């Protein structure tokens, strides 16, 4: 069945460091890929998405490129801020309606 | 505008008791979803509503779990005879229609259920 694997956290970075959170997937067909973020005390929010191979999703300085050849959708940001501290979830939708989520990666950015 | 709201935010119950979790979706959203997140795990899909109908109940973990939606609005997830393994955060989401590729799912803050 479909699945998403993302790197385990927690990830701790200093402010202005470069961030990469790895995400790989297994799916039949051509899934759409998503990154959701959950800030402390808040609900999950869509951060970015890509619907076909080689698409790049971007938002708030975060980027992820849909790589079909490596079945990956790694999240990157060039310079993280303390306000980026949150839990990040990679997800896919291969058909229908439900999202298939990874386990989440906790990010802590220190001043 | 108001987002998805869930109540209660926290629920502690004793094993064997029944619990009801409520979700108020964004007004006008026809699709509603329930997910569960156990500690250290990803989100598991439980059930999906289109309008008041649930075309897919395959994610419900057992017959102790049921859900309903009325008025194409509020949804209630009921867990009967709770077990300790039911302890989790239960998340509700809504979207304009189904098809997550084109219709963002908006999530509520969740209900944290603890079964003692």
PDB file of N, CA and C in Angstrom, chain B residues 24-81:
ATOM      1  N   UNK B  24     -16.652  20.763  14.332  1.00  0.00           N
ATOM      2  CA  UNK B  24     -17.396  21.777  13.585  1.00  0.00           C
ATOM      3  C   UNK B  24     -16.542  22.214  12.404  1.00  0.00           C
ATOM      4  N   UNK B  25     -16.922  21.835  11.189  1.00  0.00           N
ATOM      5  CA  UNK B  25     -16.094  22.164  10.027  1.00  0.00           C
ATOM      6  C   UNK B  25     -16.281  23.616   9.616  1.00  0.00           C
ATOM      7  N   UNK B  26     -15.496  24.021   8.651  1.00  0.00           N
ATOM      8  CA  UNK B  26     -15.656  25.353   8.068  1.00  0.00           C
ATOM      9  C   UNK B  26     -16.977  25.377   7.308  1.00  0.00           C
ATOM     10  N   UNK B  27     -17.731  26.446   7.502  1.00  0.00           N
ATOM     11  CA  UNK B  27     -19.036  26.553   6.866  1.00  0.00           C
ATOM     12  C   UNK B  27     -18.913  26.434   5.346  1.00  0.00           C
ATOM     13  N   UNK B  28     -19.765  25.597   4.767  1.00  0.00           N
ATOM     14  CA  UNK B  28     -19.754  25.426   3.315  1.00  0.00           C
ATOM     15  C   UNK B  28     -18.870  24.292   2.825  1.00  0.00           C
ATOM     16  N   UNK B  29     -18.064  23.726   3.701  1.00  0.00           N
ATOM     17  CA  UNK B  29     -17.230  22.593   3.306  1.00  0.00           C
ATOM     18  C   UNK B  29     -18.070  21.322   3.313  1.00  0.00           C
ATOM     19  N   UNK B  30     -18.124  20.663   2.150  1.00  0.00           N
ATOM     20  CA  UNK B  30     -18.968  19.483   2.049  1.00  0.00           C
ATOM     21  C   UNK B  30     -18.254  18.209   2.492  1.00  0.00           C
ATOM     22  N   UNK B  31     -16.940  18.226   2.459  1.00  0.00           N
ATOM     23  CA  UNK B  31     -16.176  17.032   2.826  1.00  0.00           C
ATOM     24  C   UNK B  31     -15.602  17.189   4.232  1.00  0.00           C
ATOM     25  N   UNK B  32     -15.671  16.103   4.998  1.00  0.00           N
ATOM     26  CA  UNK B  32     -15.168  16.120   6.369  1.00  0.00           C
ATOM     27  C   UNK B  32     -14.440  14.813   6.634  1.00  0.00           C
ATOM     28  N   UNK B  33     -13.342  14.890   7.351  1.00  0.00           N
ATOM     29  CA  UNK B  33     -12.473  13.738   7.569  1.00  0.00           C
ATOM     30  C   UNK B  33     -12.119  13.623   9.049  1.00  0.00           C
ATOM     31  N   UNK B  34     -11.988  12.392   9.502  1.00  0.00           N
ATOM     32  CA  UNK B  34     -11.441  12.131  10.827  1.00  0.00           C
ATOM     33  C   UNK B  34     -10.141  11.344  10.665  1.00  0.00           C
ATOM     34  N   UNK B  35      -9.119  11.767  11.418  1.00  0.00           N
ATOM     35  CA  UNK B  35      -7.844  11.078  11.469  1.00  0.00           C
ATOM     36  C   UNK B  35      -7.502  10.826  12.947  1.00  0.00           C
ATOM     37  N   UNK B  36      -6.598   9.886  13.166  1.00  0.00           N
ATOM     38  CA  UNK B  36      -6.118   9.614  14.519  1.00  0.00           C
ATOM     39  C   UNK B  36      -4.594   9.638  14.509  1.00  0.00           C
ATOM     40  N   UNK B  37      -4.019  10.201  15.557  1.00  0.00           N
ATOM     41  CA  UNK B  37      -2.563  10.241  15.668  1.00  0.00           C
ATOM     42  C   UNK B  37      -2.171   9.676  17.019  1.00  0.00           C
ATOM     43  N   UNK B  38      -1.638   8.464  16.980  1.00  0.00           N
ATOM     44  CA  UNK B  38      -1.107   7.880  18.205  1.00  0.00           C
ATOM     45  C   UNK B  38       0.284   8.410  18.435  1.00  0.00           C
ATOM     46  N   UNK B  39       0.717   8.354  19.674  1.00  0.00           N
ATOM     47  CA  UNK B  39       2.026   8.874  20.051  1.00  0.00           C
ATOM     48  C   UNK B  39       3.123   8.241  19.201  1.00  0.00           C
ATOM     49  N   UNK B  40       3.916   9.090  18.558  1.00  0.00           N
ATOM     50  CA  UNK B  40       5.034   8.605  17.762  1.00  0.00           C
ATOM     51  C   UNK B  40       4.653   8.039  16.410  1.00  0.00           C
ATOM     52  N   UNK B  41       3.400   8.170  16.037  1.00  0.00           N
ATOM     53  CA  UNK B  41       2.928   7.633  14.759  1.00  0.00           C
ATOM     54  C   UNK B  41       2.424   8.753  13.865  1.00  0.00           C
ATOM     55  N   UNK B  42       2.299   8.435  12.594  1.00  0.00           N
ATOM     56  CA  UNK B  42       1.692   9.379  11.673  1.00  0.00           C
ATOM     57  C   UNK B  42       0.191   9.389  11.843  1.00  0.00           C
ATOM     58  N   UNK B  43      -0.451  10.223  11.072  1.00  0.00           N
ATOM     59  CA  UNK B  43      -1.905  10.300  11.137  1.00  0.00           C
ATOM     60  C   UNK B  43      -2.519   9.119  10.393  1.00  0.00           C
ATOM     61  N   UNK B  44      -3.486   8.470  11.025  1.00  0.00           N
ATOM     62  CA  UNK B  44      -4.224   7.383  10.393  1.00  0.00           C
ATOM     63  C   UNK B  44      -5.597   7.897   9.973  1.00  0.00           C
ATOM     64  N   UNK B  45      -5.981   7.629   8.748  1.00  0.00           N
ATOM     65  CA  UNK B  45      -7.303   7.993   8.270  1.00  0.00           C
ATOM     66  C   UNK B  45      -8.347   7.079   8.912  1.00  0.00           C
ATOM     67  N   UNK B  46      -9.423   7.675   9.395  1.00  0.00           N
ATOM     68  CA  UNK B  46     -10.489   6.889  10.015  1.00  0.00           C
ATOM     69  C   UNK B  46     -11.730   6.816   9.140  1.00  0.00           C
ATOM     70  N   UNK B  47     -12.254   7.983   8.745  1.00  0.00           N
ATOM     71  CA  UNK B  47     -13.525   8.013   8.025  1.00  0.00           C
ATOM     72  C   UNK B  47     -13.655   9.333   7.289  1.00  0.00           C
ATOM     73  N   UNK B  48     -14.446   9.309   6.245  1.00  0.00           N
ATOM     74  CA  UNK B  48     -14.638  10.472   5.386  1.00  0.00           C
ATOM     75  C   UNK B  48     -16.125  10.658   5.148  1.00  0.00           C
ATOM     76  N   UNK B  49     -16.606  11.885   5.193  1.00  0.00           N
ATOM     77  CA  UNK B  49     -17.984  12.227   4.874  1.00  0.00           C
ATOM     78  C   UNK B  49     -18.020  13.127   3.649  1.00  0.00           C
ATOM     79  N   UNK B  50     -18.929  12.823   2.763  1.00  0.00           N
ATOM     80  CA  UNK B  50     -19.284  13.747   1.688  1.00  0.00           C
ATOM     81  C   UNK B  50     -20.734  14.121   1.955  1.00  0.00           C
ATOM     82  N   UNK B  51     -20.965  15.381   2.327  1.00  0.00           N
ATOM     83  CA  UNK B  51     -22.289  15.712   2.844  1.00  0.00           C
ATOM     84  C   UNK B  51     -22.499  14.977   4.155  1.00  0.00           C
ATOM     85  N   UNK B  52     -23.642  14.331   4.291  1.00  0.00           N
ATOM     86  CA  UNK B  52     -23.936  13.571   5.509  1.00  0.00           C
ATOM     87  C   UNK B  52     -23.658  12.080   5.346  1.00  0.00           C
ATOM     88  N   UNK B  53     -23.158  11.697   4.179  1.00  0.00           N
ATOM     89  CA  UNK B  53     -22.910  10.283   3.915  1.00  0.00           C
ATOM     90  C   UNK B  53     -21.443   9.945   4.085  1.00  0.00           C
ATOM     91  N   UNK B  54     -21.192   8.735   4.535  1.00  0.00           N
ATOM     92  CA  UNK B  54     -19.819   8.265   4.738  1.00  0.00           C
ATOM     93  C   UNK B  54     -19.529   7.158   3.735  1.00  0.00           C
ATOM     94  N   UNK B  55     -18.992   7.510   2.548  1.00  0.00           N
ATOM     95  CA  UNK B  55     -18.732   6.491   1.533  1.00  0.00           C
ATOM     96  C   UNK B  55     -17.646   5.499   1.935  1.00  0.00           C
ATOM     97  N   UNK B  56     -16.765   5.932   2.839  1.00  0.00           N
ATOM     98  CA  UNK B  56     -15.635   5.079   3.183  1.00  0.00           C
ATOM     99  C   UNK B  56     -15.466   5.058   4.690  1.00  0.00           C
ATOM    100  N   UNK B  57     -15.770   3.899   5.276  1.00  0.00           N
ATOM    101  CA  UNK B  57     -15.586   3.716   6.716  1.00  0.00           C
ATOM    102  C   UNK B  57     -14.457   2.728   6.993  1.00  0.00           C
ATOM    103  N   UNK B  58     -13.664   2.448   5.974  1.00  0.00           N
ATOM    104  CA  UNK B  58     -12.694   1.360   6.070  1.00  0.00           C
ATOM    105  C   UNK B  58     -11.607   1.609   7.099  1.00  0.00           C
ATOM    106  N   UNK B  59     -11.377   2.868   7.452  1.00  0.00           N
ATOM    107  CA  UNK B  59     -10.321   3.170   8.399  1.00  0.00           C
ATOM    108  C   UNK B  59     -10.723   3.028   9.850  1.00  0.00           C
ATOM    109  N   UNK B  60     -12.002   2.870  10.116  1.00  0.00           N
ATOM    110  CA  UNK B  60     -12.431   2.723  11.511  1.00  0.00           C
ATOM    111  C   UNK B  60     -11.813   1.450  12.080  1.00  0.00           C
ATOM    112  N   UNK B  61     -11.114   1.552  13.220  1.00  0.00           N
ATOM    113  CA  UNK B  61     -10.333   0.408  13.697  1.00  0.00           C
ATOM    114  C   UNK B  61     -11.160  -0.760  14.222  1.00  0.00           C
ATOM    115  N   UNK B  62     -12.369  -0.514  14.681  1.00  0.00           N
ATOM    116  CA  UNK B  62     -13.211  -1.604  15.169  1.00  0.00           C
ATOM    117  C   UNK B  62     -14.650  -1.146  15.198  1.00  0.00           C
ATOM    118  N   UNK B  63     -15.552  -2.082  15.495  1.00  0.00           N
ATOM    119  CA  UNK B  63     -16.974  -1.717  15.544  1.00  0.00           C
ATOM    120  C   UNK B  63     -17.311  -0.895  16.785  1.00  0.00           C
ATOM    121  N   UNK B  64     -16.321  -0.637  17.630  1.00  0.00           N
ATOM    122  CA  UNK B  64     -16.570   0.264  18.762  1.00  0.00           C
ATOM    123  C   UNK B  64     -16.569   1.728  18.312  1.00  0.00           C
ATOM    124  N   UNK B  65     -16.060   1.956  17.121  1.00  0.00           N
ATOM    125  CA  UNK B  65     -15.961   3.311  16.577  1.00  0.00           C
ATOM    126  C   UNK B  65     -17.118   3.557  15.605  1.00  0.00           C
ATOM    127  N   UNK B  66     -17.753   4.713  15.740  1.00  0.00           N
ATOM    128  CA  UNK B  66     -18.787   5.115  14.792  1.00  0.00           C
ATOM    129  C   UNK B  66     -18.743   6.628  14.657  1.00  0.00           C
ATOM    130  N   UNK B  67     -19.306   7.117  13.575  1.00  0.00           N
ATOM    131  CA  UNK B  67     -19.331   8.560  13.356  1.00  0.00           C
ATOM    132  C   UNK B  67     -20.573   8.919  12.585  1.00  0.00           C
ATOM    133  N   UNK B  68     -21.033  10.118  12.804  1.00  0.00           N
ATOM    134  CA  UNK B  68     -22.155  10.622  12.042  1.00  0.00           C
ATOM    135  C   UNK B  68     -21.940  12.100  11.772  1.00  0.00           C
ATOM    136  N   UNK B  69     -22.658  12.560  10.769  1.00  0.00           N
ATOM    137  CA  UNK B  69     -22.628  13.975  10.413  1.00  0.00           C
ATOM    138  C   UNK B  69     -24.053  14.397  10.098  1.00  0.00           C
ATOM    139  N   UNK B  70     -24.426  15.537  10.594  1.00  0.00           N
ATOM    140  CA  UNK B  70     -25.779  16.033  10.375  1.00  0.00           C
ATOM    141  C   UNK B  70     -25.752  17.436   9.788  1.00  0.00           C
ATOM    142  N   UNK B  71     -26.771  17.732   8.973  1.00  0.00           N
ATOM    143  CA  UNK B  71     -26.896  19.069   8.404  1.00  0.00           C
ATOM    144  C   UNK B  71     -25.723  19.494   7.580  1.00  0.00           C
ATOM    145  N   UNK B  72     -24.989  18.499   7.065  1.00  0.00           N
ATOM    146  CA  UNK B  72     -23.766  18.779   6.310  1.00  0.00           C
ATOM    147  C   UNK B  72     -22.853  19.710   7.099  1.00  0.00           C
ATOM    148  N   UNK B  73     -22.890  19.531   8.412  1.00  0.00           N
ATOM    149  CA  UNK B  73     -22.087  20.399   9.258  1.00  0.00           C
ATOM    150  C   UNK B  73     -21.413  19.568  10.338  1.00  0.00           C
ATOM    151  N   UNK B  74     -21.907  19.647  11.541  1.00  0.00           N
ATOM    152  CA  UNK B  74     -21.242  19.043  12.696  1.00  0.00           C
ATOM    153  C   UNK B  74     -21.118  17.535  12.533  1.00  0.00           C
ATOM    154  N   UNK B  75     -19.979  17.019  12.982  1.00  0.00           N
ATOM    155  CA  UNK B  75     -19.763  15.576  13.007  1.00  0.00           C
ATOM    156  C   UNK B  75     -19.384  15.150  14.422  1.00  0.00           C
ATOM    157  N   UNK B  76     -19.821  13.950  14.769  1.00  0.00           N
ATOM    158  CA  UNK B  76     -19.492  13.366  16.069  1.00  0.00           C
ATOM    159  C   UNK B  76     -18.842  12.014  15.849  1.00  0.00           C
ATOM    160  N   UNK B  77     -17.701  11.817  16.463  1.00  0.00           N
ATOM    161  CA  UNK B  77     -17.027  10.519  16.471  1.00  0.00           C
ATOM    162  C   UNK B  77     -17.270   9.910  17.852  1.00  0.00           C
ATOM    163  N   UNK B  78     -17.843   8.721  17.869  1.00  0.00           N
ATOM    164  CA  UNK B  78     -18.160   8.057  19.130  1.00  0.00           C
ATOM    165  C   UNK B  78     -17.306   6.808  19.277  1.00  0.00           C
ATOM    166  N   UNK B  79     -16.709   6.660  20.434  1.00  0.00           N
ATOM    167  CA  UNK B  79     -15.946   5.456  20.747  1.00  0.00           C
ATOM    168  C   UNK B  79     -16.625   4.797  21.937  1.00  0.00           C
ATOM    169  N   UNK B  80     -17.100   3.589  21.744  1.00  0.00           N
ATOM    170  CA  UNK B  80     -17.765   2.861  22.816  1.00  0.00           C
ATOM    171  C   UNK B  80     -16.767   1.957  23.530  1.00  0.00           C
ATOM    172  N   UNK B  81     -17.022   1.755  24.806  1.00  0.00           N
ATOM    173  CA  UNK B  81     -16.211   0.829  25.610  1.00  0.00           C
ATOM    174  C   UNK B  81     -14.715   1.075  25.356  1.00  0.00           C
TER     175      UNK B  81
END
